[in-house]
Amino acid sequence: MEDRNTHLTPEDLLVAAEAETRRLLARYGQPAPIEPPPDLAGRVIAALATPRPSPTSRLRRIYGTVVSVFFLALISLGSWGILLDSRGPANLFADLSSGLGDFFLFLTLAAKPLINLLLTAGAATLAIIGVVIAGGWIWWQLVHYEGRVRLEAHL
């Protein structure tokens, strides 16, 4: 369909359409538009229920702290074993003749080539890995937030 009034601007078209609509409404006896009451939007927003923030449970915070401390200790022990002394974490838990000591020594010696591979690839690889991890964390936060918002909307 072509616009018959090519000489009119969009604002003029809107004014003409509104005038035509008002003329048709007046012909059918429709009520004339009136101004809305003052502060209508403010009253509507005040009448809406304010959503309560979901309280984080104390147990959840405790679990988060325990898991964080565990991973920090694990990373510290791994760094000690890989960067300083391979036998250090194994000697901390048991001597090298026991099964537990052999297990920790095995984990340390298995991780050394992987860490050396990353370190020889250079700082660019480490930066890319950091960006990928940060992007994954941001994505998880967005997905987690969207799910929480949708869940609260259905309740």
mmCIF file of C-alpha atoms in Angstrom, residues 77 81 85-97 100-106 108:
data_model
loop_
_atom_site.group_PDB
_atom_site.id
_atom_site.type_symbol
_atom_site.label_atom_id
_atom_site.label_comp_id
_atom_site.label_asym_id
_atom_site.label_seq_id
_atom_site.Cartn_x
_atom_site.Cartn_y
_atom_site.Cartn_z
ATOM 1 C CA LEU A 77 48.559 -26.924 48.583
ATOM 2 C CA GLY A 81 53.500 -28.798 45.470
ATOM 3 C CA ASP A 85 58.367 -28.754 46.572
ATOM 4 C CA SER A 86 56.715 -31.815 45.021
ATOM 5 C CA ARG A 87 56.995 -33.848 48.217
ATOM 6 C CA GLY A 88 55.621 -31.082 50.468
ATOM 7 C CA PRO A 89 51.875 -31.861 50.305
ATOM 8 C CA ALA A 90 52.576 -35.612 50.388
ATOM 9 C CA ASN A 91 54.696 -35.263 53.532
ATOM 10 C CA LEU A 92 52.052 -33.038 55.113
ATOM 11 C CA PHE A 93 49.386 -35.764 55.099
ATOM 12 C CA ALA A 94 51.540 -38.902 55.303
ATOM 13 C CA ASP A 95 55.001 -40.065 54.476
ATOM 14 C CA LEU A 96 55.886 -41.120 50.953
ATOM 15 C CA SER A 97 55.687 -44.832 51.797
ATOM 16 C CA LEU A 100 47.832 -41.408 50.839
ATOM 17 C CA GLY A 101 51.286 -39.885 50.454
ATOM 18 C CA ASP A 102 51.737 -41.652 47.111
ATOM 19 C CA PHE A 103 48.351 -40.350 45.980
ATOM 20 C CA PHE A 104 49.215 -36.722 46.779
ATOM 21 C CA LEU A 105 52.627 -37.109 45.145
ATOM 22 C CA PHE A 106 50.926 -38.585 42.055
ATOM 23 C CA THR A 108 51.298 -33.136 42.217
#
